[in-house]
Tab-separated table of C-alpha atoms in Angstrom:
chain	number	residue	atom	x	y	z
A	268	MET	CA	0.140	0.071	-0.257
A	269	THR	CA	1.290	3.393	-1.015
A	270	THR	CA	0.595	6.386	1.440
A	271	LEU	CA	0.021	9.554	-0.497
A	272	ALA	CA	1.250	12.699	1.039
A	273	ALA	CA	-0.383	16.139	0.553
A	274	GLY	CA	1.754	18.182	-1.881
A	275	PRO	CA	2.822	21.736	-1.159
A	276	GLY	CA	-0.201	23.483	-2.840
A	277	MET	CA	-2.738	21.148	-1.054
A	278	ALA	CA	-0.907	21.867	2.457
A	279	ARG	CA	-1.378	26.027	1.523
A	280	SER	CA	-4.976	25.287	0.438
A	281	GLN	CA	-5.440	23.866	4.096
A	282	ARG	CA	-3.806	26.398	5.872
A	283	TRP	CA	-5.650	28.960	4.082
A	284	LEU	CA	-9.092	27.291	4.758
A	285	ARG	CA	-8.287	26.993	8.671
A	286	SER	CA	-7.253	30.550	8.849
A	287	HIS	CA	-10.391	31.989	7.002
A	288	PRO	CA	-13.211	29.914	8.611
A	289	LEU	CA	-15.929	32.641	7.836
A	290	ALA	CA	-15.316	32.440	4.074
A	291	VAL	CA	-15.564	28.909	4.018
A	292	ASP	CA	-19.009	29.314	5.792
A	293	ALA	CA	-20.141	31.885	3.442
A	294	VAL	CA	-19.046	29.483	0.302
A	295	LEU	CA	-21.035	26.515	2.210
A	296	ALA	CA	-24.155	28.741	2.561
A	297	GLY	CA	-23.859	29.646	-0.925
A	298	VAL	CA	-23.845	26.195	-2.171
A	299	LEU	CA	-26.677	25.297	0.019
A	300	LEU	CA	-28.758	28.165	-1.146
A	301	VAL	CA	-28.221	26.860	-4.769
A	302	LEU	CA	-29.394	23.269	-3.764
A	303	VAL	CA	-32.591	24.680	-1.624
A	304	LEU	CA	-33.613	26.855	-4.731
A	305	VAL	CA	-33.089	24.037	-7.174
A	306	SER	CA	-35.113	21.945	-4.932
A	307	LEU	CA	-37.908	24.240	-4.765
A	308	ALA	CA	-38.101	24.704	-8.439
A	309	VAL	CA	-38.258	20.783	-8.949
A	310	GLY	CA	-41.651	19.343	-9.855
A	311	HIS	CA	-42.586	15.658	-8.068
A	312	LYS	CA	-44.911	13.293	-9.397
A	313	PRO	CA	-45.789	9.972	-8.227
A	314	TYR	CA	-43.881	7.414	-9.845
A	315	GLY	CA	-42.469	9.645	-12.381
A	316	GLN	CA	-39.018	11.360	-13.045
A	317	PRO	CA	-38.509	15.011	-11.110
A	318	ARG	CA	-38.686	17.583	-13.722
A	319	PHE	CA	-36.628	20.786	-13.158
A	320	TRP	CA	-38.184	24.491	-13.372
A	321	GLU	CA	-41.798	22.938	-13.829
A	322	ARG	CA	-42.980	25.126	-11.250
A	323	THR	CA	-41.976	28.458	-9.802
A	324	PRO	CA	-41.039	28.456	-6.289
A	325	GLU	CA	-42.987	30.781	-3.672
A	326	PRO	CA	-41.451	34.252	-3.000
A	327	SER	CA	-41.851	33.232	0.892
A	328	SER	CA	-40.078	29.932	0.374
A	329	VAL	CA	-37.299	31.856	-1.211
A	330	VAL	CA	-37.054	34.377	1.253
A	331	ILE	CA	-37.094	31.834	3.924
A	332	ALA	CA	-34.431	30.078	2.181
A	333	VAL	CA	-32.047	33.073	1.906
A	334	LEU	CA	-32.477	33.783	5.569
A	335	ALA	CA	-31.878	30.271	6.763
A	336	CYS	CA	-28.710	29.771	4.338
A	337	SER	CA	-27.635	33.276	5.303
A	338	ALA	CA	-27.745	32.487	8.963
A	339	LEU	CA	-25.169	29.683	8.394
A	340	ILE	CA	-22.313	32.054	7.880
A	341	LEU	CA	-22.231	32.289	11.776
A	342	ARG	CA	-22.379	28.822	12.555
A	343	ARG	CA	-19.042	28.548	14.035
A	344	ARG	CA	-19.542	31.584	16.128
A	345	MET	CA	-23.048	31.089	17.373
A	346	PRO	CA	-23.916	27.342	16.882
A	347	ALA	CA	-27.064	27.351	19.346
A	348	ARG	CA	-28.514	30.338	17.891
A	349	VAL	CA	-27.998	29.635	14.477
A	350	LEU	CA	-29.800	26.139	15.081
A	351	VAL	CA	-32.589	27.887	16.620
A	352	CYS	CA	-32.892	30.258	13.825
A	353	THR	CA	-32.845	27.491	11.160
A	354	GLY	CA	-35.281	25.485	12.972
A	355	ALA	CA	-37.501	28.095	13.536
A	356	LEU	CA	-37.453	29.279	9.592
A	357	THR	CA	-37.975	25.350	8.902
A	358	LEU	CA	-41.106	25.062	11.056
A	359	LEU	CA	-42.329	28.416	9.358
A	360	GLU	CA	-41.688	26.706	5.713
A	361	LEU	CA	-43.977	23.832	6.804
A	362	VAL	CA	-46.431	25.760	8.060
A	363	THR	CA	-46.712	28.382	5.166
A	364	GLY	CA	-45.407	26.724	2.415
A	365	PRO	CA	-46.935	24.549	-0.322
A	366	GLY	CA	-47.141	21.196	2.066
A	367	GLU	CA	-47.292	18.801	-0.885
A	368	GLU	CA	-43.570	19.525	-1.844
A	369	GLY	CA	-41.996	19.145	1.475
A	370	THR	CA	-39.319	21.695	2.826
A	371	PRO	CA	-35.847	21.566	1.303
A	372	VAL	CA	-35.024	24.465	3.856
A	373	ALA	CA	-34.487	21.513	6.636
A	374	LEU	CA	-31.158	21.384	5.113
A	375	ALA	CA	-29.819	24.281	6.765
A	376	ALA	CA	-31.300	23.261	9.991
A	377	ALA	CA	-29.340	19.659	9.517
A	378	VAL	CA	-26.210	21.614	8.966
A	379	ALA	CA	-26.884	23.769	12.039
A	380	LEU	CA	-27.508	20.668	14.099
A	381	TYR	CA	-24.049	19.203	13.097
A	382	THR	CA	-22.489	22.157	13.908
A	383	VAL	CA	-23.818	22.064	17.443
A	384	GLY	CA	-23.027	18.546	17.750
A	385	SER	CA	-19.365	19.040	16.589
A	386	ARG	CA	-18.461	22.255	19.092
A	387	THR	CA	-20.288	21.369	22.106
A	388	ASP	CA	-20.614	18.177	24.524
A	389	ARG	CA	-22.624	15.100	23.969
A	390	SER	CA	-25.452	15.633	26.334
A	391	THR	CA	-26.041	18.849	24.675
A	392	THR	CA	-25.962	17.488	21.082
A	393	TRP	CA	-28.509	14.688	21.812
A	394	ARG	CA	-30.841	16.963	23.583
A	395	ALA	CA	-30.934	19.641	20.730
A	396	GLY	CA	-31.117	16.574	18.131
A	397	ALA	CA	-34.104	15.262	20.262
A	398	VAL	CA	-36.195	18.561	20.214
A	399	ALA	CA	-35.334	19.182	16.452
A	400	VAL	CA	-36.309	15.720	15.248
A	401	VAL	CA	-39.804	15.785	17.476
A	402	ALA	CA	-40.607	19.564	16.524
A	403	LEU	CA	-39.669	19.077	12.832
A	404	THR	CA	-41.468	15.711	12.528
A	405	THR	CA	-44.479	16.698	14.327
A	406	ALA	CA	-44.766	19.734	12.011
A	407	ALA	CA	-44.184	17.903	9.168
A	408	ALA	CA	-46.878	15.262	9.955
A	409	LEU	CA	-49.345	18.101	10.755
A	410	PHE	CA	-48.597	20.740	7.809
A	411	GLY	CA	-46.406	18.456	5.301
A	412	PRO	CA	-47.126	15.996	2.535
A	413	ARG	CA	-49.898	13.418	2.971
A	414	PRO	CA	-50.147	10.985	4.432
A	415	TRP	CA	-48.416	11.974	7.475
A	416	TYR	CA	-46.048	8.768	7.424
A	417	GLY	CA	-44.818	9.484	4.024
A	418	GLN	CA	-41.366	9.084	2.942
A	419	GLN	CA	-40.525	12.876	2.814
A	420	ASN	CA	-41.856	13.179	6.656
A	421	LEU	CA	-39.763	10.265	7.917
A	422	ALA	CA	-36.795	11.364	5.775
A	423	LEU	CA	-36.653	14.744	7.589
A	424	SER	CA	-36.430	12.944	11.119
A	425	ALA	CA	-33.759	10.559	9.633
A	426	TRP	CA	-31.689	13.512	8.413
A	427	MET	CA	-31.847	15.556	11.515
A	428	GLY	CA	-30.954	12.149	13.405
A	429	MET	CA	-27.676	11.533	11.127
A	430	ALA	CA	-26.703	15.311	11.430
A	431	ALA	CA	-26.573	15.139	15.141
A	432	ALA	CA	-24.850	11.680	15.135
A	433	ALA	CA	-22.137	13.060	12.526
A	434	GLY	CA	-21.514	16.224	14.743
A	435	ASP	CA	-21.084	13.989	17.632
A	436	ALA	CA	-18.758	11.530	15.748
A	437	VAL	CA	-16.637	14.553	14.513
A	438	ARG	CA	-16.150	16.138	17.932
A	439	SER	CA	-15.250	12.683	19.600
A	440	ARG	CA	-12.562	12.365	16.696
A	441	ARG	CA	-11.229	15.729	17.370
A	442	ALA	CA	-11.321	15.438	21.280
A	443	PHE	CA	-9.345	12.063	20.808
A	444	VAL	CA	-6.599	13.592	18.341
A	445	ASP	CA	-6.278	16.445	20.548
A	446	ALA	CA	-5.688	14.185	23.431
A	447	ILE	CA	-3.074	12.263	21.394
A	448	ARG	CA	-1.332	15.343	20.385
A	449	GLU	CA	-1.336	16.607	24.030
A	450	ARG	CA	0.216	13.330	25.456
A	451	ALA	CA	2.922	13.405	22.857
A	452	GLU	CA	3.890	17.190	23.477
A	453	ARG	CA	3.920	16.142	27.277
A	454	ALA	CA	6.053	13.209	26.778
A	455	GLU	CA	8.290	15.422	24.493
A	456	ARG	CA	8.489	18.010	27.319
A	457	THR	CA	9.187	15.203	29.647
A	458	ARG	CA	12.058	13.762	27.900
A	459	GLU	CA	13.618	17.297	27.074
A	460	GLU	CA	13.361	18.254	30.703
A	461	GLU	CA	14.851	14.641	31.828
A	462	ALA	CA	17.706	15.122	29.315
A	463	ARG	CA	18.343	18.885	30.740
A	464	ARG	CA	18.638	17.358	34.126
A	465	ARG	CA	20.949	14.676	33.346
A	466	VAL	CA	23.163	17.116	31.439
A	467	ALA	CA	23.091	19.384	34.393
A	468	GLU	CA	23.895	16.637	36.734
A	469	GLU	CA	26.651	15.619	34.185
A	470	ARG	CA	27.967	19.176	34.378
A	471	MET	CA	28.101	19.312	38.271
A	472	ARG	CA	29.958	16.363	38.285
A	473	ILE	CA	32.661	17.372	35.760
A	474	ALA	CA	32.817	20.540	37.758
A	475	ARG	CA	33.417	18.810	41.159
A	476	GLU	CA	36.072	16.540	39.255
A	477	LEU	CA	37.794	19.589	38.052
A	478	HIS	CA	37.802	21.289	41.350
A	479	ASP	CA	39.208	18.237	43.339
A	480	VAL	CA	41.965	18.127	40.597
A	481	VAL	CA	42.861	21.678	40.394
A	482	ALA	CA	42.414	22.767	43.907
A	483	HIS	CA	44.738	19.822	45.284
A	484	HIS	CA	47.595	20.106	42.766
A	485	ILE	CA	47.406	23.757	42.233
A	486	ALA	CA	47.535	24.379	46.006
A	487	LEU	CA	50.774	22.066	46.169
A	488	VAL	CA	52.089	23.900	43.258
A	489	ASN	CA	51.649	27.307	44.995
A	490	VAL	CA	53.243	26.220	48.126
A	491	GLN	CA	56.340	24.866	46.685
A	492	ALA	CA	56.621	27.755	44.345
A	493	GLY	CA	56.621	30.164	47.271
A	494	VAL	CA	59.071	28.002	49.140
A	495	ALA	CA	61.574	27.972	45.896
A	496	ALA	CA	61.255	31.813	45.738
A	497	HIS	CA	61.890	32.325	49.479
A	498	VAL	CA	65.163	30.023	49.743
A	499	MET	CA	66.489	30.755	45.952
A	500	ASP	CA	69.243	32.742	47.027
A	501	SER	CA	70.058	31.551	50.535
A	502	ARG	CA	69.621	27.601	50.017
A	503	PRO	CA	69.545	26.734	46.185
A	504	ASP	CA	69.410	22.831	46.830
A	505	GLN	CA	66.258	23.136	48.885
A	506	ALA	CA	64.863	25.617	45.841
A	507	LYS	CA	65.646	23.055	43.393
A	508	GLU	CA	64.051	20.116	45.660
A	509	ALA	CA	60.706	22.486	45.606
A	510	LEU	CA	60.955	23.024	42.061
A	511	ALA	CA	61.000	19.458	41.237
A	512	HIS	CA	57.914	19.042	43.689
A	513	VAL	CA	56.268	21.580	41.481
A	514	ARG	CA	57.003	19.856	38.280
A	515	GLU	CA	55.657	16.496	39.649
A	516	ALA	CA	52.540	17.980	41.087
A	517	SER	CA	51.799	19.931	37.612
A	518	ARG	CA	52.503	16.680	35.914
A	519	SER	CA	49.966	14.787	37.998
A	520	ALA	CA	47.636	17.684	37.442
A	521	LEU	CA	47.781	17.441	33.718
A	522	ASN	CA	47.355	13.840	33.742
A	523	GLU	CA	44.057	13.802	35.861
A	524	LEU	CA	42.903	16.971	33.791
A	525	ARG	CA	43.327	14.992	30.648
A	526	THR	CA	41.688	11.877	32.139
A	527	THR	CA	38.627	14.260	33.095
A	528	VAL	CA	38.316	15.949	29.850
A	529	GLY	CA	38.870	12.994	27.936
A	530	LEU	CA	34.947	12.125	29.154
A	531	LEU	CA	33.812	14.817	26.807
A	532	ARG	CA	35.429	13.527	23.788
A	533	GLN	CA	32.888	12.632	21.004
A	534	TYR	CA	32.460	9.240	19.503
A	535	GLY	CA	35.174	8.586	17.042
A	536	ASP	CA	37.746	10.745	18.796
A	537	PRO	CA	41.015	8.895	18.558
A	538	GLU	CA	42.615	7.365	21.736
A	539	ALA	CA	40.213	7.877	24.409
A	540	PRO	CA	41.894	7.857	27.828
A	541	THR	CA	42.294	4.259	29.698
A	542	GLU	CA	43.700	5.604	33.099
A	543	PRO	CA	41.373	4.239	35.835
A	544	ALA	CA	39.945	6.650	38.178
A	545	PRO	CA	41.783	7.060	41.550
A	546	GLY	CA	40.957	5.328	44.634
A	547	LEU	CA	42.107	4.143	47.871
A	548	GLY	CA	44.790	1.782	45.899
A	549	VAL	CA	47.203	5.099	45.427
A	550	LEU	CA	46.254	6.724	49.000
A	551	ASP	CA	50.012	6.476	49.703
A	552	GLN	CA	50.893	8.467	46.350
A	553	LEU	CA	48.315	11.414	47.860
A	554	VAL	CA	49.795	11.020	51.535
A	555	GLY	CA	53.154	11.158	50.222
A	556	GLY	CA	52.358	14.306	48.131
A	557	PHE	CA	51.354	16.232	51.200
A	558	ALA	CA	54.287	14.826	53.248
A	559	ARG	CA	56.615	16.299	50.538
A	560	THR	CA	55.076	19.715	50.999
A	561	GLY	CA	55.666	19.907	54.932
A	562	LEU	CA	52.048	18.339	56.081
A	563	PRO	CA	52.590	15.128	58.105
A	564	VAL	CA	49.693	12.772	57.437
A	565	GLU	CA	49.063	9.703	59.747
A	566	VAL	CA	46.721	6.745	58.194
A	567	GLU	CA	44.914	4.325	60.172
A	568	VAL	CA	42.942	1.974	58.317
A	569	SER	CA	40.888	-0.913	59.665
A	570	SER	CA	38.128	-3.362	58.773
A	571	THR	CA	35.812	-6.082	60.051
A	572	GLU	CA	34.948	-7.260	56.879
A	573	PRO	CA	35.418	-8.959	54.242
A	574	ARG	CA	38.648	-11.114	55.866
A	575	GLY	CA	37.854	-10.245	59.625
A	576	PRO	CA	39.344	-7.806	61.822
A	577	TRP	CA	42.328	-6.122	60.371
A	578	PHE	CA	44.395	-2.950	61.272
A	579	SER	CA	47.197	-1.164	59.232
A	580	ARG	CA	48.871	2.225	59.794
A	581	ARG	CA	50.485	2.060	56.084
A	582	ALA	CA	48.828	4.000	53.507
A	583	GLU	CA	49.664	1.451	50.775
A	584	GLN	CA	47.712	-1.357	52.461
A	585	ALA	CA	44.628	0.795	52.289
A	586	ALA	CA	42.908	-0.821	49.562
A	587	ALA	CA	43.950	-4.477	50.684
A	588	VAL	CA	42.508	-3.791	54.437
A	589	THR	CA	39.044	-2.315	53.187
A	590	GLY	CA	38.694	-4.776	50.530
A	591	GLU	CA	36.900	-4.528	46.921
A	592	LEU	CA	34.438	-1.534	47.217
A	593	PRO	CA	32.282	-0.295	44.453
A	594	ALA	CA	33.979	2.249	41.992
A	595	THR	CA	31.907	5.097	43.068
A	596	VAL	CA	32.519	4.770	46.600
A	597	ASP	CA	36.301	3.996	46.123
A	598	LEU	CA	36.568	7.400	44.093
A	599	THR	CA	34.387	9.193	46.573
A	600	ALA	CA	36.657	8.124	49.710
A	601	TYR	CA	39.488	9.152	47.630
A	602	ARG	CA	38.020	12.750	46.919
A	603	VAL	CA	37.262	13.187	50.486
A	604	VAL	CA	40.470	12.398	51.596
A	605	GLN	CA	42.018	14.661	48.873
A	606	GLU	CA	39.827	17.390	49.264
A	607	ALA	CA	40.119	17.676	53.390
A	608	LEU	CA	43.874	17.325	53.292
A	609	THR	CA	44.212	20.205	50.714
A	610	ASN	CA	41.989	22.328	53.126
A	611	THR	CA	43.943	21.528	55.974
A	612	HIS	CA	47.167	22.481	53.994
A	613	LYS	CA	45.636	25.795	52.979
A	614	HIS	CA	44.172	26.732	56.118
A	615	ALA	CA	45.677	25.133	59.291
A	616	GLY	CA	49.074	26.702	58.507
A	617	GLU	CA	52.559	25.391	58.795
A	618	GLY	CA	53.216	22.995	61.838
A	619	ALA	CA	49.858	21.378	61.456
A	620	ALA	CA	49.348	17.672	61.417
A	621	ALA	CA	46.624	15.359	59.963
A	622	LEU	CA	45.017	12.126	60.817
A	623	VAL	CA	43.215	10.077	58.048
A	624	ARG	CA	41.081	7.272	59.539
A	625	ILE	CA	39.517	4.745	57.203
A	626	ALA	CA	37.089	1.975	58.408
A	627	ARG	CA	35.036	-0.461	56.916
A	628	GLY	CA	32.267	-2.008	59.074
A	629	ALA	CA	29.002	-4.228	58.328
A	630	GLY	CA	27.728	-2.605	55.109
A	631	VAL	CA	29.439	1.064	55.852
A	632	LEU	CA	32.586	2.694	54.972
A	633	GLU	CA	33.698	5.635	57.399
A	634	VAL	CA	36.400	8.121	56.341
A	635	SER	CA	37.429	11.008	58.699
A	636	VAL	CA	40.067	13.483	58.110
A	637	LEU	CA	40.990	15.324	61.134
A	638	ASP	CA	43.926	18.026	62.022
A	639	ASP	CA	45.328	19.810	65.166
A	640	GLY	CA	45.067	23.083	64.003
A	641	ALA	CA	48.546	23.982	65.295
A	642	GLY	CA	49.621	26.068	62.577
A	643	ALA	CA	46.589	28.267	62.647
A	644	ALA	CA	46.954	28.555	66.502
A	645	ALA	CA	50.517	29.853	66.034
A	646	ALA	CA	49.331	32.150	63.366
A	647	ALA	CA	46.611	33.337	65.828
A	648	ALA	CA	49.257	34.403	68.475
A	649	PRO	CA	50.199	37.925	69.546
A	650	GLY	CA	51.722	39.658	66.551
A	651	GLY	CA	49.896	37.330	63.963
A	652	GLU	CA	53.418	35.983	62.872
A	653	ASP	CA	55.078	32.527	62.628
A	654	PRO	CA	58.779	32.074	63.793
A	655	GLY	CA	59.759	32.945	60.222
A	656	GLY	CA	58.438	36.251	60.155
A	657	ARG	CA	55.388	35.697	57.687
A	658	PRO	CA	52.049	36.013	58.542
A	659	GLY	CA	49.973	32.975	59.374
A	660	PRO	CA	47.251	31.684	57.119
A	661	GLN	CA	43.755	32.355	58.223
A	662	ARG	CA	41.084	29.763	57.814
A	663	GLY	CA	39.033	30.526	54.664
A	664	PRO	CA	35.399	29.982	54.104
A	665	ASP	CA	35.977	26.198	53.369
A	666	ARG	CA	36.712	25.785	57.114
A	667	GLY	CA	34.430	28.108	58.911
A	668	ALA	CA	32.655	26.996	62.053
A	669	PRO	CA	28.925	26.210	61.602
A	670	HIS	CA	26.588	29.002	61.953
A	671	GLY	CA	25.238	28.958	65.722
A	672	ARG	CA	26.980	25.747	66.776
A	673	SER	CA	29.691	25.393	68.993
A	674	PRO	CA	32.146	22.687	69.852
A	675	ASP	CA	30.865	19.573	71.648
A	676	PRO	CA	30.760	20.668	75.115
A	677	GLY	CA	31.401	17.097	76.274
A	678	GLY	CA	34.949	17.141	74.791
A	679	GLY	CA	34.642	15.469	71.871
A	680	GLU	CA	34.284	16.580	68.180
A	681	SER	CA	31.712	18.291	66.701
A	682	ALA	CA	29.370	16.084	64.548
A	683	ALA	CA	27.184	18.842	63.276
A	684	SER	CA	27.358	19.465	59.568
A	685	GLY	CA	29.066	22.757	58.650
A	686	PRO	CA	27.426	25.413	56.548
A	687	PRO	CA	27.688	25.640	52.912
A	688	GLY	CA	31.150	26.869	52.557
A	689	GLY	CA	33.340	27.116	49.620
A	690	HIS	CA	33.513	24.800	46.582
A	691	GLY	CA	35.430	22.145	48.170
A	692	LEU	CA	32.964	21.251	50.922
A	693	LEU	CA	29.925	21.635	49.063
A	694	GLY	CA	31.231	19.347	45.965
A	695	MET	CA	32.346	16.943	48.898
A	696	ARG	CA	28.867	16.995	50.164
A	697	GLU	CA	27.154	16.598	46.736
A	698	ARG	CA	29.403	13.244	46.070
A	699	VAL	CA	28.349	11.771	49.605
A	700	ALA	CA	24.639	12.720	49.040
A	701	ALA	CA	24.692	11.091	45.532
A	702	LEU	CA	25.620	7.874	47.096
A	703	GLY	CA	22.913	8.034	50.003
A	704	GLY	CA	25.769	8.868	52.298
A	705	VAL	CA	26.242	11.476	55.522
A	706	CYS	CA	29.078	14.100	55.459
A	707	GLU	CA	29.924	16.023	58.646
A	708	THR	CA	32.167	18.856	59.136
A	709	GLY	CA	32.963	21.279	61.831
A	710	PRO	CA	35.586	22.411	64.304
A	711	ARG	CA	37.114	20.207	66.996
A	712	ARG	CA	37.317	21.238	70.600
A	713	GLY	CA	40.719	22.583	71.360
A	714	GLY	CA	41.432	23.488	67.888
A	715	GLY	CA	41.616	22.002	64.489
A	716	PHE	CA	38.970	20.641	62.000
A	717	ARG	CA	37.062	17.422	61.354
A	718	VAL	CA	35.565	15.513	58.349
A	719	HIS	CA	33.726	12.675	58.622
A	720	VAL	CA	31.919	10.829	55.925
A	721	ARG	CA	29.691	7.554	56.019
A	722	LEU	CA	29.194	5.701	52.878
A	723	PRO	CA	26.713	2.811	52.642
A	724	LEU	CA	27.912	-0.602	51.267
A	725	THR	CA	24.580	-2.200	51.469
A	726	ALA	CA	23.025	-3.544	48.117
A	727	ASP	CA	20.678	-0.573	48.215
A	728	GLY	CA	23.657	1.691	48.562
A	729	ILE	CA	25.574	0.107	45.690
A	730	ALA	CA	22.510	0.101	43.655
A	731	ALA	CA	21.954	3.709	44.238
A	732	ALA	CA	25.731	4.522	43.241
A	733	ASP	CA	25.477	2.324	40.095
A	734	ALA	CA	22.270	4.041	39.164
A	735	ALA	CA	24.006	7.359	39.580
A	736	ALA	CA	26.908	6.352	37.573
A	737	LYS	CA	24.812	4.900	34.915
A	738	ALA	CA	22.817	8.058	34.625
A	739	SER	CA	25.732	10.347	34.403
A	740	ALA	CA	27.086	8.139	31.561
A	741	ASP	CA	23.716	8.141	29.840
A	742	ALA	CA	23.766	11.819	30.015
A	743	ALA	CA	27.267	12.195	28.816
A	744	CYS	CA	26.488	9.975	25.705
A	745	ARG	CA	23.206	12.006	24.938
A	746	VAL	CA	25.280	15.270	24.980
A	747	ALA	CA	27.889	13.650	22.705
A	748	ARG	CA	25.346	12.312	20.353
A	749	ARG	CA	23.722	15.979	20.147
A	750	ARG	CA	26.972	17.597	19.697
A	751	GLU	CA	27.740	14.881	16.823
A	752	GLY	CA	24.083	15.598	15.273
A	753	ALA	CA	24.659	19.293	15.614
A	754	LEU	CA	27.974	19.047	13.490
């Protein structure tokens, strides 16, 4: 079967007809008037062929026909009033006209009843149709051709009933098509909103990745570059060592940036990145990098699962002690430690020390990063300078105390969540919340700062993590396909 599509000319004609309904109704009224006048001029004989122009129409019948057909011009604007007008004129024609010839003016009433059916509800259509059929059929039986049960009288009721049924059918089909179109548009809007939401989530995830990479490595580069500038003249060997650390940190930053940006490559780009995302398996490299910048970091890793109780103070054994973790949980734990140590290095000041505690229990992984705040306390001493004569660093917005909260009066560490500070803590909270975990930040009693994270390892938590990762991947794929289609 071959489907014939409307050509450009027909499409233009349909658009013109839809935009000029009054002209269409005027043409319809003119055509119907011609048909009524011809019917009035036709002579009817029993069992004989009709003869045109055998008789002259009555002037009153012509006037009634003109009025009834002219009223149809307004049938779209005032369907009920036009039906009353054409019905009344049809009754007038039945009463005053030649009864033996019938009433062709009833065609105008049938068109008006069809309009009412197509533009109102079903109950209104059938009520109006019942009234029209009863009124016109009764008038035709009393004043129309004889006998009262003649075919012309019965045909009048049949035409009115069919007009009401046709109008109701057209209205039902129009409502059905409109409902389908509305559902399709709503589904399209829902798909677009979901795609925009996924793209926004992917943008946030990439922004967090870039912040983690840049904030960590650039902070190290900044500190080492300052050390090199400070000791360049007096201790050139130490300056060379600091510059070597700058080079190593910048190289690591470039590698991680290349890996992150590689996720945005379009399909078909050569040589996609293959380096895995960082995790607790490279925790020793992260701790070693901070140790080389002057921030001593202790590591305590413990686990009760999956191999039973195990404790270690060696960062290189972190992955072995905690066992296999979901990729998203492993990456989040690494990023939390990286961001917390970066904030400690930036805000706790020289002379501070940090402690990283990682514990795996029954269905949960807990990560804590604590610092003693010794450098900040020295900077806050009278004079505001450290022993080297330089102003001590102040705590930035990432390390502010929670609004309206004070350290735990019981002597422990505050478990209250800090306020939204800089992008580091904000990104940390977003990462943890995406996996269904809990992130607590706040100052410690006696000085220092504490970051504590609980990440679920239950089936529901792992499923949520996998769903979040899949959603991000799907969004990235859709963005890539859209970019490829745009090109």
